[in-house]
Short mmCIF file of C-alpha atoms and ligand atoms in Angstrom, two decimals:
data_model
loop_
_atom_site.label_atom_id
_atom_site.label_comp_id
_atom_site.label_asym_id
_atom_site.label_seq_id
_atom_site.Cartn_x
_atom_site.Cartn_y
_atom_site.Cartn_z
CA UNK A 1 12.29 15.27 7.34
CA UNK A 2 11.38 13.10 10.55
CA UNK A 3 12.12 14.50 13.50
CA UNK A 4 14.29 11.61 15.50
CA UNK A 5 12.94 12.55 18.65
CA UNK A 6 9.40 10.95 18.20
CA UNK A 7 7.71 8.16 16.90
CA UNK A 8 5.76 7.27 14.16
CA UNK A 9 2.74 6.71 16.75
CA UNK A 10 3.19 10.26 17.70
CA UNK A 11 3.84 11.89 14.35
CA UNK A 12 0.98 10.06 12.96
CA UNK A 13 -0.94 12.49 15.36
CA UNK A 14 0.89 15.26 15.61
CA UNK A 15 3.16 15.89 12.22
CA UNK A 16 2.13 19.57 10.54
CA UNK A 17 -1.20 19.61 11.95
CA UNK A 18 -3.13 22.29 10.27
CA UNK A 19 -4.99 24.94 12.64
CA UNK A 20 -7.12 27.90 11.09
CA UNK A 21 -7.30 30.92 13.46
CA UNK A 22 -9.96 30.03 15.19
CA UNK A 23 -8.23 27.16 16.79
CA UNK A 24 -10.20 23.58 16.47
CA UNK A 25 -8.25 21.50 17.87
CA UNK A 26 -9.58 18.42 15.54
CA UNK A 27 -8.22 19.32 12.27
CA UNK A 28 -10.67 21.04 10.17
CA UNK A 29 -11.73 20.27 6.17
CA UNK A 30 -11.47 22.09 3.52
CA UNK A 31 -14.67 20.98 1.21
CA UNK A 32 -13.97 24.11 -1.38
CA UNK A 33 -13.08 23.37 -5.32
CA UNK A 34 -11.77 27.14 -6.32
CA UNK A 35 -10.59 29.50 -4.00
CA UNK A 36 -11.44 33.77 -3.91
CA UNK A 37 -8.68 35.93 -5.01
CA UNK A 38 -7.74 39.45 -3.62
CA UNK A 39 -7.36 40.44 -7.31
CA UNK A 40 -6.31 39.67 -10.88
CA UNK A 41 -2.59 40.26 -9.58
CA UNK A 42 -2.94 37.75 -6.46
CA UNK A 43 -4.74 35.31 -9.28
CA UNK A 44 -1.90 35.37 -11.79
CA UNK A 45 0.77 35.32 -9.06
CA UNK A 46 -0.86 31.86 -8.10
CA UNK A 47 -0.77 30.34 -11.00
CA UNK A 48 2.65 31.57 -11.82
CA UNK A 49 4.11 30.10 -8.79
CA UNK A 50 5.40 32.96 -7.08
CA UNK A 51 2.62 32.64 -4.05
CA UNK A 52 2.07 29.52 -2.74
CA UNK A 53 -1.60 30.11 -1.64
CA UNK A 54 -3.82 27.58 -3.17
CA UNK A 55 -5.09 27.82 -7.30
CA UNK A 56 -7.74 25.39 -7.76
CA UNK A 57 -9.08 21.90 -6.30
CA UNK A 58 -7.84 19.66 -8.71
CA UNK A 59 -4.20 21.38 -7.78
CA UNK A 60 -4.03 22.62 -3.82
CA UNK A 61 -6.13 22.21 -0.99
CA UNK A 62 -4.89 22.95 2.59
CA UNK A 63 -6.81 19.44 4.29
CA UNK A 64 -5.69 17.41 1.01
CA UNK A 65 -1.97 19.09 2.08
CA UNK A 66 -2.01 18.20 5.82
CA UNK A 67 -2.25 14.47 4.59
CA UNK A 68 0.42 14.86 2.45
CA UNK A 69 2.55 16.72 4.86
CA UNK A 70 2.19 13.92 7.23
CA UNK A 71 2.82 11.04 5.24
CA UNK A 72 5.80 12.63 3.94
CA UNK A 73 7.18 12.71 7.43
CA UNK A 74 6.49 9.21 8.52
CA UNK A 75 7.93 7.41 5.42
CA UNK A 76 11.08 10.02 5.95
CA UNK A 77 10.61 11.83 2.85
CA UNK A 78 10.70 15.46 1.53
CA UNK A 79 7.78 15.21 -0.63
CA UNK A 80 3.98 13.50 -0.30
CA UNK A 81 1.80 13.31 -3.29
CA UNK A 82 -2.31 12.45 -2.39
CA UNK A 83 -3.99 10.93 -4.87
CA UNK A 84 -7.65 9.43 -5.40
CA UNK A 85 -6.48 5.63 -4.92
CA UNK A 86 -3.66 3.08 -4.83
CA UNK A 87 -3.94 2.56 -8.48
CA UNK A 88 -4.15 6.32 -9.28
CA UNK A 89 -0.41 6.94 -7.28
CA UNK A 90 1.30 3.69 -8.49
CA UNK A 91 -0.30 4.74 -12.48
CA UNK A 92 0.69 8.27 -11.73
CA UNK A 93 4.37 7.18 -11.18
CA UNK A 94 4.73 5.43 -14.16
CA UNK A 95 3.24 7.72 -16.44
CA UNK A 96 5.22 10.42 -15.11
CA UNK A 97 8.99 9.06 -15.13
CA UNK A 98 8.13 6.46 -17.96
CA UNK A 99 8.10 6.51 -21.89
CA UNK A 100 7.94 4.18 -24.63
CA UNK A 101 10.83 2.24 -25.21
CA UNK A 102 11.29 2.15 -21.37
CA UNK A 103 11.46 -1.39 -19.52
CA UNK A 104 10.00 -2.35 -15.55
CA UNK A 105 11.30 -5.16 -13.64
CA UNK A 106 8.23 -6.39 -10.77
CA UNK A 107 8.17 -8.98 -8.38
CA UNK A 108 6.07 -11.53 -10.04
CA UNK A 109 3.69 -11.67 -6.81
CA UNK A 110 1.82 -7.67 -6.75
CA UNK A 111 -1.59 -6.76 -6.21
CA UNK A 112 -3.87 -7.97 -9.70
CA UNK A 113 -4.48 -4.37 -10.76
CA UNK A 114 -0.91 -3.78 -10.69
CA UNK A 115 -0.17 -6.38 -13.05
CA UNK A 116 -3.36 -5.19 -15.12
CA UNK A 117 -1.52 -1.69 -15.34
CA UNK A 118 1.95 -2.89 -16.18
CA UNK A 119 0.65 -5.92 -18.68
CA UNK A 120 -2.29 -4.10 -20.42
CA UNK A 121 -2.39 -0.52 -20.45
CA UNK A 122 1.55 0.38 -20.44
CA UNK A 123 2.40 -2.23 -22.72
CA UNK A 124 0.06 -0.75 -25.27
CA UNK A 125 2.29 2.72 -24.80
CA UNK A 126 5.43 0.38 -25.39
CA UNK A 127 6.74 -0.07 -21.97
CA UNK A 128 7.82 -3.91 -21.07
CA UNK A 129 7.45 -5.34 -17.73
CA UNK A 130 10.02 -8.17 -16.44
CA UNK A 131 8.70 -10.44 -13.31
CA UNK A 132 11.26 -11.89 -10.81
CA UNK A 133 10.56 -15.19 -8.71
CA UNK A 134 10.08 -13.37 -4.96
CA UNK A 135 12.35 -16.63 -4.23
CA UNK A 136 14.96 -15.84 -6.15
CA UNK A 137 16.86 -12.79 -5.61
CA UNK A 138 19.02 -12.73 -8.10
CA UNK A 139 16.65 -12.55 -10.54
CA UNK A 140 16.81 -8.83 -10.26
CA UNK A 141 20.27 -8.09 -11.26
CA UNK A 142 19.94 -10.83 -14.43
CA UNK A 143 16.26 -8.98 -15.19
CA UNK A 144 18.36 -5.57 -15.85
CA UNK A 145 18.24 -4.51 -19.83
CA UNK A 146 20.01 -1.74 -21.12
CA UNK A 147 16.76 0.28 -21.20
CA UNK A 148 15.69 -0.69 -17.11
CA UNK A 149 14.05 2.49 -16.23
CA UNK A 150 12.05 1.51 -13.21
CA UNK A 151 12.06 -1.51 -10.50
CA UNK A 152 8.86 -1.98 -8.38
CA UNK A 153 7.88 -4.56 -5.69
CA UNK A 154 5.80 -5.20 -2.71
CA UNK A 155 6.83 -6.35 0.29
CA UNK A 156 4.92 -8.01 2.04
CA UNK A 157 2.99 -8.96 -1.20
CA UNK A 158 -0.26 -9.39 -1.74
CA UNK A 159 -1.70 -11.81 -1.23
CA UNK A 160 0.97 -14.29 -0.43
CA UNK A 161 2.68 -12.12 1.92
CA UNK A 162 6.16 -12.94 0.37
CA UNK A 163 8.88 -10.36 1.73
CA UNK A 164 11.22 -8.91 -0.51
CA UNK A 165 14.80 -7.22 0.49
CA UNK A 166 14.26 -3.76 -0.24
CA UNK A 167 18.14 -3.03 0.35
CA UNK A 168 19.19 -5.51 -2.05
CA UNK A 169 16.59 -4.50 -4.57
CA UNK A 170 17.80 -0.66 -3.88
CA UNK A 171 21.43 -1.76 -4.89
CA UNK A 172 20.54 -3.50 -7.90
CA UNK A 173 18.47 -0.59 -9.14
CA UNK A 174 21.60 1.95 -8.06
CA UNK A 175 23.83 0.23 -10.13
CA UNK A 176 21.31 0.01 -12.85
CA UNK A 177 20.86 3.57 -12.61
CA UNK A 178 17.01 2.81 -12.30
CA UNK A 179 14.33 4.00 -9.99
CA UNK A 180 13.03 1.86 -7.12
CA UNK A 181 9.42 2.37 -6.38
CA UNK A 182 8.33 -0.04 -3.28
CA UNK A 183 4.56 -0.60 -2.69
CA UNK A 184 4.42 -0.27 1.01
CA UNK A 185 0.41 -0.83 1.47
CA UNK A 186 0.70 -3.90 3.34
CA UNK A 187 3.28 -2.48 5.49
CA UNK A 188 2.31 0.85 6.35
CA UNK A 189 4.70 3.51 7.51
CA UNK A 190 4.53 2.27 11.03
CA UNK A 191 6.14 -1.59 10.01
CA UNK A 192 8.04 -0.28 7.22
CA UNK A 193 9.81 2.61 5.76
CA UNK A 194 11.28 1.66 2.53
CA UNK A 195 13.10 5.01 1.76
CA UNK A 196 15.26 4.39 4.77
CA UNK A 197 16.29 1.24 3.24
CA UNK A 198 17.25 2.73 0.01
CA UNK A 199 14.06 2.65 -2.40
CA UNK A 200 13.42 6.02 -4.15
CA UNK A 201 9.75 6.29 -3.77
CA UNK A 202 7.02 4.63 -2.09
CA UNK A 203 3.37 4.17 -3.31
CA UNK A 204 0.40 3.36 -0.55
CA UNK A 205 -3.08 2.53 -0.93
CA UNK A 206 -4.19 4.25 1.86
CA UNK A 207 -8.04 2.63 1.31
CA UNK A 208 -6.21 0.28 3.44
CA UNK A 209 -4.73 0.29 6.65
CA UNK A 210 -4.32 4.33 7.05
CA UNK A 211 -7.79 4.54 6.45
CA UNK A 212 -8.37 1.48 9.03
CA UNK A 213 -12.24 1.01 8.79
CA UNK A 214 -12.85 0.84 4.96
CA UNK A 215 -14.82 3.73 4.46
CA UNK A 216 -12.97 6.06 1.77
CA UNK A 217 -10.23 5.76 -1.20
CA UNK A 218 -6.79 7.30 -0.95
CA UNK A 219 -3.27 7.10 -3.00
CA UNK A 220 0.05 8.50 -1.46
CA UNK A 221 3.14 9.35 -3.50
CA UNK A 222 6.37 9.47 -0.86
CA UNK A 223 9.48 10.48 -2.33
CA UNK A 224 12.59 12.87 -1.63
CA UNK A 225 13.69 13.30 -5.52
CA UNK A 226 12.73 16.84 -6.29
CA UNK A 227 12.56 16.76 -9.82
CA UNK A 228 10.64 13.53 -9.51
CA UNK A 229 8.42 15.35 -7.63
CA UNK A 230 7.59 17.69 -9.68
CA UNK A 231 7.04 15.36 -12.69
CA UNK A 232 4.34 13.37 -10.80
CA UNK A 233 2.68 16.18 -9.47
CA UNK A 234 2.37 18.10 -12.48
CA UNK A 235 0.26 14.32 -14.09
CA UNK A 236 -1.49 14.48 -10.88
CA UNK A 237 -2.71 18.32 -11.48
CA UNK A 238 -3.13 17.45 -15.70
CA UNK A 239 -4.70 14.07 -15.61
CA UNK A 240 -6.71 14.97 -12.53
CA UNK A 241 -6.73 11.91 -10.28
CA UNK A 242 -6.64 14.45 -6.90
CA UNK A 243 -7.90 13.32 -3.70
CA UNK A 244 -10.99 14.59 -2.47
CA UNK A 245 -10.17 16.91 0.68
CA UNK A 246 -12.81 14.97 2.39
CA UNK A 247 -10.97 11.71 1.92
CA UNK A 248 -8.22 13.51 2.65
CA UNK A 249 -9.63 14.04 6.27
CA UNK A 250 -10.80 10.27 6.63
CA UNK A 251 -7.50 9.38 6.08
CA UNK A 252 -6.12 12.33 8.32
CA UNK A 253 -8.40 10.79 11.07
CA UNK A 254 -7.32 7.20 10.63
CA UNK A 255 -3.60 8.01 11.25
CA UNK A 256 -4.12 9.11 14.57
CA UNK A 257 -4.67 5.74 15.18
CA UNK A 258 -2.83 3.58 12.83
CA UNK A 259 0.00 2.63 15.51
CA UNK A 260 -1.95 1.21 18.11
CA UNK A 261 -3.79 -0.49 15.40
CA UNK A 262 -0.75 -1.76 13.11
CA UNK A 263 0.44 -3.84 16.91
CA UNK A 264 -3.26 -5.35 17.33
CA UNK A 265 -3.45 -6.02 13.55
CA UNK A 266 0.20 -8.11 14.02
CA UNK A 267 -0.64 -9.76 17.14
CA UNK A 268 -3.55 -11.21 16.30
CA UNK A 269 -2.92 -12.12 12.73
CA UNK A 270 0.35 -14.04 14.34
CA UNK A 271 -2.16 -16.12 16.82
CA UNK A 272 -4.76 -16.90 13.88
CA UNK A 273 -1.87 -17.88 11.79
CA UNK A 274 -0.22 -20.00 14.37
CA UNK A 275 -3.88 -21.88 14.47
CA UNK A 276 -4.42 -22.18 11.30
CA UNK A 277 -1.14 -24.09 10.86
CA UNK A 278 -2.44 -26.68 13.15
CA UNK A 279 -5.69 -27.34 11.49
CA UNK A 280 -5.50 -30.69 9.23
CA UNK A 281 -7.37 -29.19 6.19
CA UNK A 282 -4.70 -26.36 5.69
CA UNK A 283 -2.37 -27.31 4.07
CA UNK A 284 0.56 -24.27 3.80
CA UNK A 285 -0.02 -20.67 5.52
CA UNK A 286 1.81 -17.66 4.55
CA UNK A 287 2.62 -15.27 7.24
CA UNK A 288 5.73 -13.40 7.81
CA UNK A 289 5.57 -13.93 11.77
CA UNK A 290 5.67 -17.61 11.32
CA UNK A 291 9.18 -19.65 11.76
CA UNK A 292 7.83 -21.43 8.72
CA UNK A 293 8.24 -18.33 6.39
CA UNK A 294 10.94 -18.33 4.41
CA UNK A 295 11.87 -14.95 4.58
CA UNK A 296 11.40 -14.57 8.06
CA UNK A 297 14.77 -13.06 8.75
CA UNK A 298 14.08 -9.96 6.65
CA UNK A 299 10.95 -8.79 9.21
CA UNK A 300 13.72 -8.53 11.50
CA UNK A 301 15.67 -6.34 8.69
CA UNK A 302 13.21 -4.01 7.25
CA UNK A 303 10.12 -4.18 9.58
CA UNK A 304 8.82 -3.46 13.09
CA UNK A 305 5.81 -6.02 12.99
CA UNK A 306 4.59 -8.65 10.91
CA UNK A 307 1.62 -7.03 9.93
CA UNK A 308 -2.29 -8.04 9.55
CA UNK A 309 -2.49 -9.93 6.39
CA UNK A 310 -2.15 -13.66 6.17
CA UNK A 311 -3.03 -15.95 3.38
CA UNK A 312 -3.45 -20.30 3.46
CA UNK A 313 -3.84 -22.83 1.10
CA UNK A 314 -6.77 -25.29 2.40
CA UNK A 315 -7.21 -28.73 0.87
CA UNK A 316 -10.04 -29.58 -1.64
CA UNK A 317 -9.53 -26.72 -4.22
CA UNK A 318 -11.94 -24.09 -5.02
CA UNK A 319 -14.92 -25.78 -3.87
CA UNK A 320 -13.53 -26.32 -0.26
CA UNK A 321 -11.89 -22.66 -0.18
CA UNK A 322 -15.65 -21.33 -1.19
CA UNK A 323 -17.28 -23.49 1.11
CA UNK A 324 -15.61 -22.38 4.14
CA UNK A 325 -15.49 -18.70 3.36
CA UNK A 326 -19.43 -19.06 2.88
CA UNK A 327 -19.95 -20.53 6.39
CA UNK A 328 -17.86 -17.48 7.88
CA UNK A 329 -20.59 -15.84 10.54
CA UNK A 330 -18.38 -12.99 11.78
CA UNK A 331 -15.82 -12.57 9.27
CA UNK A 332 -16.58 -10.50 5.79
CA UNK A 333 -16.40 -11.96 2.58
CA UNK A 334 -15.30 -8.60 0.68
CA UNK A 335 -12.44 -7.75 -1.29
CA UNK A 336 -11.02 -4.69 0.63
CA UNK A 337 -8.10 -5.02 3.33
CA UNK A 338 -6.59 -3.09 6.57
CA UNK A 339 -10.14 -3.17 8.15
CA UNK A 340 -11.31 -3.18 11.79
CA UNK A 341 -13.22 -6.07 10.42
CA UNK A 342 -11.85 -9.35 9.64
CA UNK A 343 -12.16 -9.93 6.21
CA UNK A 344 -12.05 -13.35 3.97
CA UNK A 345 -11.35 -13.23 0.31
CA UNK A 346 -10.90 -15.36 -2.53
CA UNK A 347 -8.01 -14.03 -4.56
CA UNK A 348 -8.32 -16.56 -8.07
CA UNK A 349 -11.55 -15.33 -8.15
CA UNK A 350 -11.81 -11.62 -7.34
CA UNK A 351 -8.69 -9.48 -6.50
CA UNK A 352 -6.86 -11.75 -9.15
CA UNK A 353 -9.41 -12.64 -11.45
CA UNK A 354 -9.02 -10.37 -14.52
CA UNK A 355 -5.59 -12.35 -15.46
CA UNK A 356 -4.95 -14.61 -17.26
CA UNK A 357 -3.83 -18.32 -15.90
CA UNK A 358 -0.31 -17.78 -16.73
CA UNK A 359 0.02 -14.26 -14.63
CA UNK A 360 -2.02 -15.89 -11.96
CA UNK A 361 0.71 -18.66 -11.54
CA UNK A 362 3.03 -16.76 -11.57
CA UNK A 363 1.63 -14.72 -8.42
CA UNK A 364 1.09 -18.02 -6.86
CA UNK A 365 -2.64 -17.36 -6.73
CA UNK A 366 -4.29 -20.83 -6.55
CA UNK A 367 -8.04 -21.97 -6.57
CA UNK A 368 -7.18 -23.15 -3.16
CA UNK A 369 -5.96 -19.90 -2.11
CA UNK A 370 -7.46 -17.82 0.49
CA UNK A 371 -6.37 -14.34 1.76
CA UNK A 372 -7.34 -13.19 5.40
CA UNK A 373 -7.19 -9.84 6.78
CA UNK A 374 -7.11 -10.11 10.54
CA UNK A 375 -8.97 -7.21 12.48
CA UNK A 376 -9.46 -5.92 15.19
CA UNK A 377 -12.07 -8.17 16.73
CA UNK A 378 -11.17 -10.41 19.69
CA UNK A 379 -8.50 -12.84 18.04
CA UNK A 380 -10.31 -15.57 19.85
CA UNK A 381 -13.73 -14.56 18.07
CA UNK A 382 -12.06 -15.02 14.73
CA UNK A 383 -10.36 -18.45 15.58
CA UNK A 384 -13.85 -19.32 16.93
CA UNK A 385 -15.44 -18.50 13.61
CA UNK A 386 -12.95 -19.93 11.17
CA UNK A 387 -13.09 -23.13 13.52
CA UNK A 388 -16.98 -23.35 13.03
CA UNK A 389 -16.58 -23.05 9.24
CA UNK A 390 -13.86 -25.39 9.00
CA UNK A 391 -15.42 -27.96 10.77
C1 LIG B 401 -0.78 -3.91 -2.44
C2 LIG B 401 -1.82 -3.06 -3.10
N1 LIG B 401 -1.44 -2.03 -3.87
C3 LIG B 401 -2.35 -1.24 -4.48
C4 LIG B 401 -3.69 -1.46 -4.34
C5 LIG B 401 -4.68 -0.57 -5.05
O1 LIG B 401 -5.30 0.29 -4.15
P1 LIG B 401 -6.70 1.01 -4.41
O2 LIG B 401 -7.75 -0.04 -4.32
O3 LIG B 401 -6.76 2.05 -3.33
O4 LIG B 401 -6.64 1.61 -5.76
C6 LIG B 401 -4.14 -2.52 -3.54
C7 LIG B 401 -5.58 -2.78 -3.38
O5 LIG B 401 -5.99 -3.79 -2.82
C8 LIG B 401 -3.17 -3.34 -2.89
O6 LIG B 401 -3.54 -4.37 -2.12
#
């Protein structure tokens, strides 16, 4: 468990850092896939549980560990699972605690893979999926069937950065006697720990922001559950979707400074939003920081900071959202998110594209749609460049 006395900036550094006996003070990486036994004894003894040294690469490995370890302590839970992405931990979840027969409610606004997972490949194993209107909370409890097994949201979601009460959610799910699984990639552990506020596990991609410079994949499991646990790592070690240890180290390497980051992230993305609302070809931006934001009050509730990501509708449709991301000189058109580098994406037509016109509506995902991850740049560079490609 967290220890109360520090915070998350420290433990990011600090929390179960692994040192071999030699005493490297960075934290060292494991690149091994088996490991060397004593003897046939020590061998069996491994696999039978009753030494915990590590068995094999798809199953233990001490840098792979150290990531877990410290996750686990900033999102205040007993248990971290790594896995090889985002969409490796949230699929791991469901096909661990799910079967057929078994129904999902989802905030209609999620990430276009998610929807992907839930609406194509567990629906052909007989699982349903339910969406709820982010705007209307109530949805939830009138969503619940007699078969609910499983709630999941984001919050804030991508890409229209809608915030969902993770508290009320949690209730809802209690009394349903269902699991809540929060998505907490836009968040981080540093704005946002959803297990304090009542969900029962939280998913990451940690490509993202815990990564911080886009350079490797990750997937984190968080949860306290220990029977849970057990059932997700045990379709982590049989399906095989581990985390490379030295991914596991990239993303070690990025927490150390994914506090410091997580503040510039928020402060800038607040002035870029605040600009973009005053430019005449925008018409709507979405940014939790922003008075305009409907859920504004729940930042104050559930999070520290109102993060990085920001999204805008600009006038003109597609053509005038693809024209303006094409004059971008600093920014990135790419697809990733939770970079140093400012980033510019269309959503309708990447992240989003693979669904149909009906599940993009529902996500609110519009031709005229553009998502922005703010970096770490000057905040007056990016305003500069956005204002040359507007105009
Ligand atoms: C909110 C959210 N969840 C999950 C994912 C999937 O993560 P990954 O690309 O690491 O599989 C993404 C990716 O963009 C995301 O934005």
């Amino acid at each position: 468990m967290k220890n109360k006395q520090q915070h998350a900036a420290t433990q990011a550094i600090r929390a179960n850092q692994l040192r071999t006996s030699i005493g490297e003070h960075s934290e060292a990486v494991f690149l091994t896939s088996g490991y060397v036994f004593d003897s046939a004894q020590e061998a069996a003894q491994r696999f039978a549980g009753d030494d915990d040294g590590p068995t094999y690469g798809r199953i233990s490995n001490p840098t792979v560990q150290a990531f877990e370890q410290r996750m686990a302590v900033l999102e205040y839970a007993r248990h971290g699972v790594a896995t090889a992405t985002g969409m490796a931990a949230i699929n791991a979840v469901m096909t661990a605690l799910l079967s057929s027969g078994d129904h999902i409610i989802a905030s209609s606004s999620l990430f276009g893979a998610t929807i992907g997972l839930f609406d194509k490949v567990l629906a052909r194993f007989g699982v349903t999926t339910s969406y709820v209107d982010v705007s209307q909370p109530d949805g939830w409890a009138k969503a619940v069937q007699s078969n609910t097994k499983l709630l999941f949201l984001e919050t804030p979601t991508n890409p229209l950065c809608e915030l969902i009460d993770i508290q009320a959610v949690a209730q809802i799910a209690q009394q349903a006697k269902a699991i809540l699984v929060v998505d907490n990639t836009y968040g981080t552990p540093v704005l946002q720990n959803p297990l304090l506020h009542g969900a029962d596990i939280v998913v990451h991609s940690a490509t993202k922001y815990i990564d911080g410079q886009g350079r490797a994949m990750a997937g984190m499991i968080c949860l306290n559950d220990e029977d849970m646990h057990d059932e997700i790592f045990s379709i982590i070690r049989t399906a095989g979707a581990t985390l490379s240890p030295m991914n596991a180290w990239v993303m070690n390497q990025g927490l150390h400074t994914l506090a410091l980051r997580m503040a510039q992230h928020s402060s800038s993305a607040l002035q870029v939003a605040q600009w973009l609302q005053q430019q005449k070809s925008v018409s709507q931006v979405f940014y939790p920081g922003l008075d305009s934001h409907p859920q504004q009050h729940l930042v104050e509730k559930q999070q520290s900071a109102s993060g990085g990501m920001l999204s805008f509708e600009i006038k003109g449709g597609r053509r005038a959202a693809w024209k303006l991301i094409d004059r971008c000189k600093l920014v990135s058109i790419s697809v990733n998110l939770g970079d140093s580098r400012s980033i510019i994406t269309h959503p309708a037509s990447t992240s989003h594209a693979r669904l149909s016109d009906e599940q993009r509506a529902r996500c609110g995902v519009t031709d005229s749609l553009i998502r922005f991850s703010v970096g770490l740049e000057h905040a007056q560079d990016i305003i500069d460049d956005l204002a040359q490609s507007l105009n």
